[in-house]
mmCIF file with all atom_site columns, C-alpha atoms in Angstrom:
data_model
loop_
_atom_site.group_PDB
_atom_site.id
_atom_site.type_symbol
_atom_site.label_atom_id
_atom_site.label_alt_id
_atom_site.label_comp_id
_atom_site.label_asym_id
_atom_site.label_entity_id
_atom_site.label_seq_id
_atom_site.pdbx_PDB_ins_code
_atom_site.Cartn_x
_atom_site.Cartn_y
_atom_site.Cartn_z
_atom_site.occupancy
_atom_site.B_iso_or_equiv
_atom_site.pdbx_formal_charge
_atom_site.auth_seq_id
_atom_site.auth_comp_id
_atom_site.auth_asym_id
_atom_site.auth_atom_id
_atom_site.pdbx_PDB_model_num
ATOM 1   C CA . SER Y 1 1   ? 12.898 14.436 11.657  1.00 44.00 ? 1   SER Y CA 1
ATOM 2   C CA . GLN Y 1 2   ? 14.471 17.484 10.004  1.00 51.00 ? 2   GLN Y CA 1
ATOM 3   C CA . GLN Y 1 3   ? 16.045 20.112 12.219  1.00 63.00 ? 3   GLN Y CA 1
ATOM 4   C CA . GLY Y 1 4   ? 16.896 22.699 9.615   1.00 69.00 ? 4   GLY Y CA 1
ATOM 5   C CA . GLU Y 1 5   ? 14.060 24.342 7.771   1.00 83.00 ? 5   GLU Y CA 1
ATOM 6   C CA . GLU Y 1 6   ? 14.785 26.460 4.743   1.00 87.00 ? 6   GLU Y CA 1
ATOM 7   C CA . ASP Y 1 7   ? 12.746 29.408 3.652   1.00 89.00 ? 7   ASP Y CA 1
ATOM 8   C CA . PRO Y 1 8   ? 11.511 30.026 1.024   1.00 94.00 ? 8   PRO Y CA 1
ATOM 9   C CA . GLN Y 1 9   ? 10.844 26.602 -0.460  1.00 94.00 ? 9   GLN Y CA 1
ATOM 10  C CA . ALA Y 1 10  ? 11.253 28.044 -3.954  1.00 96.00 ? 10  ALA Y CA 1
ATOM 11  C CA . LEU Y 1 11  ? 12.806 31.238 -5.281  1.00 96.00 ? 11  LEU Y CA 1
ATOM 12  C CA . SER Y 1 12  ? 12.850 32.550 -8.838  1.00 97.00 ? 12  SER Y CA 1
ATOM 13  C CA . ILE Y 1 13  ? 14.991 35.553 -9.826  1.00 97.00 ? 13  ILE Y CA 1
ATOM 14  C CA . GLN Y 1 14  ? 16.591 37.170 -12.836 1.00 97.00 ? 14  GLN Y CA 1
ATOM 15  C CA . GLU Y 1 15  ? 20.266 36.810 -13.638 1.00 97.00 ? 15  GLU Y CA 1
ATOM 16  C CA . GLY Y 1 16  ? 22.273 39.484 -11.862 1.00 97.00 ? 16  GLY Y CA 1
ATOM 17  C CA . GLU Y 1 17  ? 19.936 39.761 -8.893  1.00 98.00 ? 17  GLU Y CA 1
ATOM 18  C CA . ASN Y 1 18  ? 20.817 38.611 -5.399  1.00 98.00 ? 18  ASN Y CA 1
ATOM 19  C CA . ALA Y 1 19  ? 19.268 35.506 -3.848  1.00 97.00 ? 19  ALA Y CA 1
ATOM 20  C CA . THR Y 1 20  ? 18.729 35.101 -0.112  1.00 97.00 ? 20  THR Y CA 1
ATOM 21  C CA . MET Y 1 21  ? 17.793 31.846 1.559   1.00 97.00 ? 21  MET Y CA 1
ATOM 22  C CA . ASN Y 1 22  ? 17.143 31.320 5.244   1.00 97.00 ? 22  ASN Y CA 1
ATOM 23  C CA . CYS Y 1 23  ? 17.554 28.355 7.546   1.00 96.00 ? 23  CYS Y CA 1
ATOM 24  C CA . SER Y 1 24  ? 16.129 27.910 11.019  1.00 95.00 ? 24  SER Y CA 1
ATOM 25  C CA . TYR Y 1 25  ? 16.999 25.146 13.455  1.00 95.00 ? 25  TYR Y CA 1
ATOM 26  C CA . LYS Y 1 26  ? 15.986 23.981 16.899  1.00 93.00 ? 26  LYS Y CA 1
ATOM 27  C CA . THR Y 1 27  ? 18.874 22.636 18.969  1.00 90.00 ? 27  THR Y CA 1
ATOM 28  C CA . SER Y 1 28  ? 22.450 23.620 19.776  1.00 93.00 ? 28  SER Y CA 1
ATOM 29  C CA . ILE Y 1 29  ? 24.973 23.215 17.003  1.00 95.00 ? 29  ILE Y CA 1
ATOM 30  C CA . ASN Y 1 30  ? 28.698 22.791 16.502  1.00 95.00 ? 30  ASN Y CA 1
ATOM 31  C CA . ASN Y 1 31  ? 28.501 24.220 12.995  1.00 96.00 ? 31  ASN Y CA 1
ATOM 32  C CA . LEU Y 1 32  ? 26.117 24.860 10.140  1.00 96.00 ? 32  LEU Y CA 1
ATOM 33  C CA . GLN Y 1 33  ? 26.860 24.044 6.526   1.00 97.00 ? 33  GLN Y CA 1
ATOM 34  C CA . TRP Y 1 34  ? 25.296 24.956 3.197   1.00 97.00 ? 34  TRP Y CA 1
ATOM 35  C CA . TYR Y 1 35  ? 25.224 22.582 0.236   1.00 97.00 ? 35  TYR Y CA 1
ATOM 36  C CA . ARG Y 1 36  ? 24.095 22.847 -3.378  1.00 98.00 ? 36  ARG Y CA 1
ATOM 37  C CA . GLN Y 1 37  ? 22.495 20.052 -5.366  1.00 97.00 ? 37  GLN Y CA 1
ATOM 38  C CA . ASN Y 1 38  ? 21.942 20.163 -9.090  1.00 94.00 ? 38  ASN Y CA 1
ATOM 39  C CA . SER Y 1 39  ? 19.121 18.027 -10.411 1.00 88.00 ? 39  SER Y CA 1
ATOM 40  C CA . GLY Y 1 40  ? 19.977 14.338 -10.317 1.00 82.00 ? 40  GLY Y CA 1
ATOM 41  C CA . ARG Y 1 41  ? 23.399 14.919 -8.805  1.00 85.00 ? 41  ARG Y CA 1
ATOM 42  C CA . GLY Y 1 42  ? 25.063 14.594 -5.424  1.00 89.00 ? 42  GLY Y CA 1
ATOM 43  C CA . LEU Y 1 43  ? 25.432 17.438 -2.955  1.00 95.00 ? 43  LEU Y CA 1
ATOM 44  C CA . VAL Y 1 44  ? 28.348 19.855 -3.149  1.00 96.00 ? 44  VAL Y CA 1
ATOM 45  C CA . HIS Y 1 45  ? 29.612 21.613 -0.048  1.00 96.00 ? 45  HIS Y CA 1
ATOM 46  C CA . LEU Y 1 46  ? 29.558 25.405 -0.277  1.00 97.00 ? 46  LEU Y CA 1
ATOM 47  C CA . ILE Y 1 47  ? 30.503 26.842 3.082   1.00 97.00 ? 47  ILE Y CA 1
ATOM 48  C CA . LEU Y 1 48  ? 30.787 25.947 6.778   1.00 96.00 ? 48  LEU Y CA 1
ATOM 49  C CA . ILE Y 1 49  ? 30.227 28.406 9.613   1.00 97.00 ? 49  ILE Y CA 1
ATOM 50  C CA . ARG Y 1 50  ? 31.056 27.474 13.201  1.00 96.00 ? 50  ARG Y CA 1
ATOM 51  C CA . SER Y 1 51  ? 28.833 28.300 16.148  1.00 96.00 ? 51  SER Y CA 1
ATOM 52  C CA . ASN Y 1 52  ? 31.241 30.998 17.360  1.00 96.00 ? 52  ASN Y CA 1
ATOM 53  C CA . GLU Y 1 53  ? 31.278 32.759 13.980  1.00 97.00 ? 53  GLU Y CA 1
ATOM 54  C CA . ARG Y 1 54  ? 28.739 35.298 12.799  1.00 98.00 ? 54  ARG Y CA 1
ATOM 55  C CA . GLU Y 1 55  ? 29.564 35.802 9.147   1.00 98.00 ? 55  GLU Y CA 1
ATOM 56  C CA . LYS Y 1 56  ? 31.590 34.134 6.430   1.00 97.00 ? 56  LYS Y CA 1
ATOM 57  C CA . HIS Y 1 57  ? 32.306 34.900 2.795   1.00 96.00 ? 57  HIS Y CA 1
ATOM 58  C CA . SER Y 1 58  ? 33.357 32.722 -0.113  1.00 96.00 ? 58  SER Y CA 1
ATOM 59  C CA . GLY Y 1 59  ? 33.388 34.324 -3.540  1.00 97.00 ? 59  GLY Y CA 1
ATOM 60  C CA . ARG Y 1 60  ? 29.813 35.430 -4.284  1.00 97.00 ? 60  ARG Y CA 1
ATOM 61  C CA . LEU Y 1 61  ? 28.494 33.656 -1.190  1.00 98.00 ? 61  LEU Y CA 1
ATOM 62  C CA . ARG Y 1 62  ? 27.863 35.269 2.157   1.00 98.00 ? 62  ARG Y CA 1
ATOM 63  C CA . VAL Y 1 63  ? 26.595 33.281 5.134   1.00 98.00 ? 63  VAL Y CA 1
ATOM 64  C CA . THR Y 1 64  ? 25.438 34.674 8.446   1.00 98.00 ? 64  THR Y CA 1
ATOM 65  C CA . LEU Y 1 65  ? 24.669 32.810 11.643  1.00 98.00 ? 65  LEU Y CA 1
ATOM 66  C CA . ASP Y 1 66  ? 22.621 34.049 14.587  1.00 97.00 ? 66  ASP Y CA 1
ATOM 67  C CA . THR Y 1 67  ? 22.775 31.437 17.332  1.00 96.00 ? 67  THR Y CA 1
ATOM 68  C CA . SER Y 1 68  ? 20.452 33.439 19.586  1.00 96.00 ? 68  SER Y CA 1
ATOM 69  C CA . LYS Y 1 69  ? 17.732 33.178 16.956  1.00 96.00 ? 69  LYS Y CA 1
ATOM 70  C CA . LYS Y 1 70  ? 18.890 29.761 15.762  1.00 96.00 ? 70  LYS Y CA 1
ATOM 71  C CA . SER Y 1 71  ? 18.944 30.932 12.190  1.00 96.00 ? 71  SER Y CA 1
ATOM 72  C CA . SER Y 1 72  ? 21.296 31.310 9.244   1.00 97.00 ? 72  SER Y CA 1
ATOM 73  C CA . SER Y 1 73  ? 21.077 32.956 5.870   1.00 98.00 ? 73  SER Y CA 1
ATOM 74  C CA . LEU Y 1 74  ? 22.830 32.325 2.573   1.00 98.00 ? 74  LEU Y CA 1
ATOM 75  C CA . LEU Y 1 75  ? 23.199 35.227 0.173   1.00 98.00 ? 75  LEU Y CA 1
ATOM 76  C CA . ILE Y 1 76  ? 24.278 34.657 -3.416  1.00 98.00 ? 76  ILE Y CA 1
ATOM 77  C CA . THR Y 1 77  ? 25.214 37.943 -5.072  1.00 98.00 ? 77  THR Y CA 1
ATOM 78  C CA . ALA Y 1 78  ? 25.054 38.692 -8.808  1.00 98.00 ? 78  ALA Y CA 1
ATOM 79  C CA . SER Y 1 79  ? 23.362 35.371 -9.527  1.00 98.00 ? 79  SER Y CA 1
ATOM 80  C CA . ARG Y 1 80  ? 23.974 33.438 -12.725 1.00 97.00 ? 80  ARG Y CA 1
ATOM 81  C CA . ALA Y 1 81  ? 21.896 30.879 -14.591 1.00 96.00 ? 81  ALA Y CA 1
ATOM 82  C CA . ALA Y 1 82  ? 24.418 28.262 -13.447 1.00 96.00 ? 82  ALA Y CA 1
ATOM 83  C CA . ASP Y 1 83  ? 23.387 28.946 -9.825  1.00 97.00 ? 83  ASP Y CA 1
ATOM 84  C CA . THR Y 1 84  ? 20.052 27.248 -10.549 1.00 97.00 ? 84  THR Y CA 1
ATOM 85  C CA . ALA Y 1 85  ? 19.926 24.355 -8.070  1.00 97.00 ? 85  ALA Y CA 1
ATOM 86  C CA . SER Y 1 86  ? 18.542 23.275 -4.712  1.00 97.00 ? 86  SER Y CA 1
ATOM 87  C CA . TYR Y 1 87  ? 20.288 24.659 -1.655  1.00 97.00 ? 87  TYR Y CA 1
ATOM 88  C CA . PHE Y 1 88  ? 20.307 22.835 1.678   1.00 97.00 ? 88  PHE Y CA 1
ATOM 89  C CA . CYS Y 1 89  ? 21.427 23.817 5.124   1.00 96.00 ? 89  CYS Y CA 1
ATOM 90  C CA . ALA Y 1 90  ? 22.782 21.140 7.428   1.00 96.00 ? 90  ALA Y CA 1
ATOM 91  C CA . THR Y 1 91  ? 23.346 21.487 11.144  1.00 95.00 ? 91  THR Y CA 1
ATOM 92  C CA . VAL Y 1 92  ? 26.008 19.456 12.925  1.00 94.00 ? 92  VAL Y CA 1
ATOM 93  C CA . ASP Y 1 93  ? 25.597 19.047 16.668  1.00 92.00 ? 93  ASP Y CA 1
ATOM 94  C CA . ASN Y 1 94  ? 28.314 18.508 19.266  1.00 91.00 ? 94  ASN Y CA 1
ATOM 95  C CA . ALA Y 1 95  ? 28.019 14.744 18.856  1.00 90.00 ? 95  ALA Y CA 1
ATOM 96  C CA . GLY Y 1 96  ? 28.728 15.078 15.141  1.00 89.00 ? 96  GLY Y CA 1
ATOM 97  C CA . LYS Y 1 97  ? 25.200 14.297 14.033  1.00 90.00 ? 97  LYS Y CA 1
ATOM 98  C CA . SER Y 1 98  ? 24.229 16.092 10.837  1.00 92.00 ? 98  SER Y CA 1
ATOM 99  C CA . THR Y 1 99  ? 20.649 17.028 9.981   1.00 93.00 ? 99  THR Y CA 1
ATOM 100 C CA . PHE Y 1 100 ? 19.544 18.508 6.678   1.00 95.00 ? 100 PHE Y CA 1
ATOM 101 C CA . GLY Y 1 101 ? 16.575 20.702 5.895   1.00 93.00 ? 101 GLY Y CA 1
ATOM 102 C CA . ASP Y 1 102 ? 14.314 20.182 2.897   1.00 92.00 ? 102 ASP Y CA 1
ATOM 103 C CA . GLY Y 1 103 ? 16.018 22.848 0.815   1.00 95.00 ? 103 GLY Y CA 1
ATOM 104 C CA . THR Y 1 104 ? 15.273 25.922 -1.239  1.00 96.00 ? 104 THR Y CA 1
ATOM 105 C CA . THR Y 1 105 ? 14.906 25.474 -4.983  1.00 96.00 ? 105 THR Y CA 1
ATOM 106 C CA . LEU Y 1 106 ? 16.508 28.436 -6.746  1.00 97.00 ? 106 LEU Y CA 1
ATOM 107 C CA . THR Y 1 107 ? 15.787 29.246 -10.373 1.00 97.00 ? 107 THR Y CA 1
ATOM 108 C CA . VAL Y 1 108 ? 17.864 31.955 -12.037 1.00 97.00 ? 108 VAL Y CA 1
ATOM 109 C CA . LYS Y 1 109 ? 16.408 33.111 -15.332 1.00 96.00 ? 109 LYS Y CA 1
ATOM 110 C CA . PRO Y 1 110 ? 18.835 34.279 -18.018 1.00 92.00 ? 110 PRO Y CA 1
ATOM 111 C CA . GLU J 2 1   ? 41.964 12.832 -6.444  1.00 63.00 ? 1   GLU J CA 1
ATOM 112 C CA . ALA J 2 2   ? 38.927 10.589 -6.927  1.00 81.00 ? 2   ALA J CA 1
ATOM 113 C CA . GLY J 2 3   ? 35.759 11.578 -5.144  1.00 94.00 ? 3   GLY J CA 1
ATOM 114 C CA . VAL J 2 4   ? 33.296 9.354  -3.342  1.00 97.00 ? 4   VAL J CA 1
ATOM 115 C CA . VAL J 2 5   ? 32.339 6.505  -5.651  1.00 97.00 ? 5   VAL J CA 1
ATOM 116 C CA . GLN J 2 6   ? 29.004 4.754  -5.433  1.00 97.00 ? 6   GLN J CA 1
ATOM 117 C CA . SER J 2 7   ? 27.571 1.887  -7.384  1.00 97.00 ? 7   SER J CA 1
ATOM 118 C CA . PRO J 2 8   ? 25.286 1.109  -8.967  1.00 97.00 ? 8   PRO J CA 1
ATOM 119 C CA . ARG J 2 9   ? 23.899 4.470  -10.153 1.00 96.00 ? 9   ARG J CA 1
ATOM 120 C CA . TYR J 2 10  ? 20.456 3.059  -10.759 1.00 97.00 ? 10  TYR J CA 1
ATOM 121 C CA . LYS J 2 11  ? 18.667 -0.035 -9.515  1.00 98.00 ? 11  LYS J CA 1
ATOM 122 C CA . ILE J 2 12  ? 15.154 -1.301 -10.217 1.00 98.00 ? 12  ILE J CA 1
ATOM 123 C CA . ILE J 2 13  ? 13.934 -4.261 -8.190  1.00 98.00 ? 13  ILE J CA 1
ATOM 124 C CA . GLU J 2 14  ? 10.666 -5.913 -7.317  1.00 97.00 ? 14  GLU J CA 1
ATOM 125 C CA . LYS J 2 15  ? 9.341  -5.585 -3.785  1.00 97.00 ? 15  LYS J CA 1
ATOM 126 C CA . LYS J 2 16  ? 10.492 -8.239 -1.337  1.00 97.00 ? 16  LYS J CA 1
ATOM 127 C CA . GLN J 2 17  ? 13.783 -8.638 -3.218  1.00 98.00 ? 17  GLN J CA 1
ATOM 128 C CA . PRO J 2 18  ? 17.129 -7.800 -1.597  1.00 98.00 ? 18  PRO J CA 1
ATOM 129 C CA . VAL J 2 19  ? 19.372 -4.992 -2.814  1.00 98.00 ? 19  VAL J CA 1
ATOM 130 C CA . ALA J 2 20  ? 22.844 -3.756 -1.918  1.00 98.00 ? 20  ALA J CA 1
ATOM 131 C CA . PHE J 2 21  ? 24.679 -0.503 -2.483  1.00 98.00 ? 21  PHE J CA 1
ATOM 132 C CA . TRP J 2 22  ? 28.399 0.003  -2.394  1.00 97.00 ? 22  TRP J CA 1
ATOM 133 C CA . CYS J 2 23  ? 30.453 3.069  -1.470  1.00 98.00 ? 23  CYS J CA 1
ATOM 134 C CA . ASN J 2 24  ? 34.155 3.829  -1.722  1.00 97.00 ? 24  ASN J CA 1
ATOM 135 C CA . PRO J 2 25  ? 34.993 6.992  0.244   1.00 97.00 ? 25  PRO J CA 1
ATOM 136 C CA . ILE J 2 26  ? 37.772 9.459  -0.393  1.00 96.00 ? 26  ILE J CA 1
ATOM 137 C CA . SER J 2 27  ? 41.116 8.058  0.683   1.00 93.00 ? 27  SER J CA 1
ATOM 138 C CA . GLY J 2 28  ? 41.969 9.062  4.234   1.00 92.00 ? 28  GLY J CA 1
ATOM 139 C CA . HIS J 2 29  ? 38.413 9.984  5.211   1.00 94.00 ? 29  HIS J CA 1
ATOM 140 C CA . ASN J 2 30  ? 37.655 8.178  8.453   1.00 93.00 ? 30  ASN J CA 1
ATOM 141 C CA . THR J 2 31  ? 34.019 9.256  8.644   1.00 95.00 ? 31  THR J CA 1
ATOM 142 C CA . LEU J 2 32  ? 31.461 7.708  6.303   1.00 96.00 ? 32  LEU J CA 1
ATOM 143 C CA . TYR J 2 33  ? 27.749 8.472  6.063   1.00 97.00 ? 33  TYR J CA 1
ATOM 144 C CA . TRP J 2 34  ? 24.781 6.854  4.372   1.00 98.00 ? 34  TRP J CA 1
ATOM 145 C CA . TYR J 2 35  ? 21.792 9.084  3.667   1.00 97.00 ? 35  TYR J CA 1
ATOM 146 C CA . ARG J 2 36  ? 18.430 8.493  2.069   1.00 97.00 ? 36  ARG J CA 1
ATOM 147 C CA . GLN J 2 37  ? 16.876 11.283 0.036   1.00 96.00 ? 37  GLN J CA 1
ATOM 148 C CA . ASN J 2 38  ? 13.233 11.235 -1.014  1.00 95.00 ? 38  ASN J CA 1
ATOM 149 C CA . LEU J 2 39  ? 12.027 13.367 -3.877  1.00 92.00 ? 39  LEU J CA 1
ATOM 150 C CA . GLY J 2 40  ? 11.727 17.003 -2.907  1.00 91.00 ? 40  GLY J CA 1
ATOM 151 C CA . GLN J 2 41  ? 13.297 16.483 0.505   1.00 93.00 ? 41  GLN J CA 1
ATOM 152 C CA . GLY J 2 42  ? 16.692 16.835 2.082   1.00 94.00 ? 42  GLY J CA 1
ATOM 153 C CA . PRO J 2 43  ? 18.965 13.891 2.863   1.00 96.00 ? 43  PRO J CA 1
ATOM 154 C CA . GLU J 2 44  ? 18.103 11.892 5.982   1.00 95.00 ? 44  GLU J CA 1
ATOM 155 C CA . LEU J 2 45  ? 20.982 10.310 7.845   1.00 95.00 ? 45  LEU J CA 1
ATOM 156 C CA . LEU J 2 46  ? 20.751 6.510  8.085   1.00 97.00 ? 46  LEU J CA 1
ATOM 157 C CA . ILE J 2 47  ? 24.113 5.671  9.618   1.00 97.00 ? 47  ILE J CA 1
ATOM 158 C CA . ARG J 2 48  ? 27.469 7.263  10.393  1.00 96.00 ? 48  ARG J CA 1
ATOM 159 C CA . TYR J 2 49  ? 30.748 5.402  10.753  1.00 95.00 ? 49  TYR J CA 1
ATOM 160 C CA . GLU J 2 50  ? 33.945 6.512  12.415  1.00 93.00 ? 50  GLU J CA 1
ATOM 161 C CA . ASN J 2 51  ? 36.437 4.045  10.945  1.00 93.00 ? 51  ASN J CA 1
ATOM 162 C CA . GLU J 2 52  ? 34.788 0.613  11.394  1.00 92.00 ? 52  GLU J CA 1
ATOM 163 C CA . GLU J 2 53  ? 32.487 1.686  14.198  1.00 93.00 ? 53  GLU J CA 1
ATOM 164 C CA . ALA J 2 54  ? 28.885 2.676  13.595  1.00 94.00 ? 54  ALA J CA 1
ATOM 165 C CA . VAL J 2 55  ? 28.592 5.656  15.947  1.00 93.00 ? 55  VAL J CA 1
ATOM 166 C CA . ASP J 2 56  ? 25.071 6.709  14.957  1.00 92.00 ? 56  ASP J CA 1
ATOM 167 C CA . ASP J 2 57  ? 22.561 4.272  13.506  1.00 93.00 ? 57  ASP J CA 1
ATOM 168 C CA . SER J 2 58  ? 19.511 5.593  15.294  1.00 91.00 ? 58  SER J CA 1
ATOM 169 C CA . GLN J 2 59  ? 17.693 6.311  12.019  1.00 92.00 ? 59  GLN J CA 1
ATOM 170 C CA . LEU J 2 60  ? 18.487 2.994  10.358  1.00 95.00 ? 60  LEU J CA 1
ATOM 171 C CA . PRO J 2 61  ? 15.391 0.735  10.082  1.00 93.00 ? 61  PRO J CA 1
ATOM 172 C CA . LYS J 2 62  ? 17.141 -2.279 11.518  1.00 92.00 ? 62  LYS J CA 1
ATOM 173 C CA . ASP J 2 63  ? 14.414 -4.759 10.701  1.00 95.00 ? 63  ASP J CA 1
ATOM 174 C CA . ARG J 2 64  ? 15.311 -4.595 7.009   1.00 97.00 ? 64  ARG J CA 1
ATOM 175 C CA . PHE J 2 65  ? 18.395 -2.412 6.624   1.00 97.00 ? 65  PHE J CA 1
ATOM 176 C CA . SER J 2 66  ? 21.954 -3.387 7.445   1.00 97.00 ? 66  SER J CA 1
ATOM 177 C CA . ALA J 2 67  ? 25.308 -1.788 6.789   1.00 97.00 ? 67  ALA J CA 1
ATOM 178 C CA . GLU J 2 68  ? 28.917 -2.691 7.201   1.00 96.00 ? 68  GLU J CA 1
ATOM 179 C CA . ARG J 2 69  ? 32.257 -0.996 6.789   1.00 95.00 ? 69  ARG J CA 1
ATOM 180 C CA . LEU J 2 70  ? 34.973 -3.571 6.675   1.00 83.00 ? 70  LEU J CA 1
ATOM 181 C CA . LYS J 2 71  ? 38.520 -2.405 7.428   1.00 85.00 ? 71  LYS J CA 1
ATOM 182 C CA . GLY J 2 72  ? 37.236 1.139  7.815   1.00 83.00 ? 72  GLY J CA 1
ATOM 183 C CA . VAL J 2 73  ? 37.250 1.877  4.090   1.00 92.00 ? 73  VAL J CA 1
ATOM 184 C CA . ASP J 2 74  ? 34.502 0.660  1.702   1.00 96.00 ? 74  ASP J CA 1
ATOM 185 C CA . SER J 2 75  ? 30.962 0.285  2.923   1.00 97.00 ? 75  SER J CA 1
ATOM 186 C CA . THR J 2 76  ? 27.849 -1.556 1.817   1.00 98.00 ? 76  THR J CA 1
ATOM 187 C CA . LEU J 2 77  ? 24.234 -0.812 2.642   1.00 98.00 ? 77  LEU J CA 1
ATOM 188 C CA . LYS J 2 78  ? 21.713 -3.615 2.241   1.00 98.00 ? 78  LYS J CA 1
ATOM 189 C CA . ILE J 2 79  ? 17.933 -3.731 2.237   1.00 98.00 ? 79  ILE J CA 1
ATOM 190 C CA . GLN J 2 80  ? 16.199 -7.075 2.662   1.00 97.00 ? 80  GLN J CA 1
ATOM 191 C CA . PRO J 2 81  ? 13.401 -7.319 1.802   1.00 97.00 ? 81  PRO J CA 1
ATOM 192 C CA . ALA J 2 82  ? 12.760 -4.092 -0.094  1.00 97.00 ? 82  ALA J CA 1
ATOM 193 C CA . GLU J 2 83  ? 9.407  -2.342 0.167   1.00 97.00 ? 83  GLU J CA 1
ATOM 194 C CA . LEU J 2 84  ? 7.752  0.122  -2.194  1.00 97.00 ? 84  LEU J CA 1
ATOM 195 C CA . GLY J 2 85  ? 8.449  2.941  0.260   1.00 96.00 ? 85  GLY J CA 1
ATOM 196 C CA . ASP J 2 86  ? 12.188 2.334  0.016   1.00 97.00 ? 86  ASP J CA 1
ATOM 197 C CA . SER J 2 87  ? 12.267 3.965  -3.425  1.00 98.00 ? 87  SER J CA 1
ATOM 198 C CA . ALA J 2 88  ? 14.641 6.904  -3.007  1.00 97.00 ? 88  ALA J CA 1
ATOM 199 C CA . VAL J 2 89  ? 18.171 8.072  -3.740  1.00 97.00 ? 89  VAL J CA 1
ATOM 200 C CA . TYR J 2 90  ? 20.761 6.584  -1.399  1.00 98.00 ? 90  TYR J CA 1
ATOM 201 C CA . LEU J 2 91  ? 23.718 8.880  -0.887  1.00 97.00 ? 91  LEU J CA 1
ATOM 202 C CA . CYS J 2 92  ? 27.105 8.061  0.562   1.00 97.00 ? 92  CYS J CA 1
ATOM 203 C CA . ALA J 2 93  ? 29.404 10.769 1.897   1.00 97.00 ? 93  ALA J CA 1
ATOM 204 C CA . SER J 2 94  ? 32.754 10.909 3.640   1.00 96.00 ? 94  SER J CA 1
ATOM 205 C CA . SER J 2 95  ? 34.726 13.438 5.631   1.00 95.00 ? 95  SER J CA 1
ATOM 206 C CA . THR J 2 96  ? 37.817 13.888 7.723   1.00 92.00 ? 96  THR J CA 1
ATOM 207 C CA . PRO J 2 97  ? 37.400 13.814 11.532  1.00 83.00 ? 97  PRO J CA 1
ATOM 208 C CA . GLY J 2 98  ? 36.222 16.932 13.350  1.00 80.00 ? 98  GLY J CA 1
ATOM 209 C CA . TYR J 2 99  ? 32.732 17.604 12.003  1.00 82.00 ? 99  TYR J CA 1
ATOM 210 C CA . THR J 2 100 ? 34.056 19.018 8.762   1.00 88.00 ? 100 THR J CA 1
ATOM 211 C CA . GLU J 2 101 ? 32.498 19.301 5.332   1.00 93.00 ? 101 GLU J CA 1
ATOM 212 C CA . ALA J 2 102 ? 31.161 16.118 3.791   1.00 95.00 ? 102 ALA J CA 1
ATOM 213 C CA . PHE J 2 103 ? 31.924 15.024 0.235   1.00 96.00 ? 103 PHE J CA 1
ATOM 214 C CA . PHE J 2 104 ? 29.043 13.244 -1.450  1.00 96.00 ? 104 PHE J CA 1
ATOM 215 C CA . GLY J 2 105 ? 28.893 10.586 -4.104  1.00 96.00 ? 105 GLY J CA 1
ATOM 216 C CA . GLN J 2 106 ? 26.462 10.748 -7.017  1.00 95.00 ? 106 GLN J CA 1
ATOM 217 C CA . GLY J 2 107 ? 24.015 8.464  -5.259  1.00 96.00 ? 107 GLY J CA 1
ATOM 218 C CA . THR J 2 108 ? 22.121 5.321  -6.182  1.00 97.00 ? 108 THR J CA 1
ATOM 219 C CA . ARG J 2 109 ? 18.563 5.827  -7.362  1.00 97.00 ? 109 ARG J CA 1
ATOM 220 C CA . LEU J 2 110 ? 16.500 2.862  -6.167  1.00 98.00 ? 110 LEU J CA 1
ATOM 221 C CA . THR J 2 111 ? 13.091 2.105  -7.633  1.00 98.00 ? 111 THR J CA 1
ATOM 222 C CA . VAL J 2 112 ? 11.059 -0.647 -6.014  1.00 98.00 ? 112 VAL J CA 1
ATOM 223 C CA . VAL J 2 113 ? 8.162  -1.888 -8.154  1.00 97.00 ? 113 VAL J CA 1
#
């Protein structure tokens, strides 16, 4: 069963616009991670946010975590065509078990 | 530094045949994961190793799937016999201890016909 659920399932934007993806989960976590997957490739780790953190930045990425609402969001600013990919959130619980959602497919049009 | 290496990249087999996948994790990574990813879905954890020990295999269909990690380095995942529903991408990942980021291999795309 999947714990993380991403929303929306698909997102299409123009180059230069911002993209926001959301992730909701059900049980307590140690940390939450976001990954990117290009078509036919493996997953690439983007950012990790721990349960005691509320916001983290990495380049054009901004992640927020609200443990009271059991939700996280990933914001990609000034998107580029190369950002076109599927984005997954993964929760890691205090036993180290990781659970992925079904992802958001982002299309950035040039 | 080499990443996680998986082989083969693609495998087509007939149902009821056996198949095996191999994974070489990043050097020094004690934690190794096998995931299965169906089309349009996120990866589903099959098994997690800490060194040689399988610490979470609750999602591994033990009637037909088996895995081993000899000497706490390379790992193999086997399916015997394969069923049509096993068609998927099998991903291996590794990480350092402490629930850190996982590094994924390119995966093995299995097609059972």
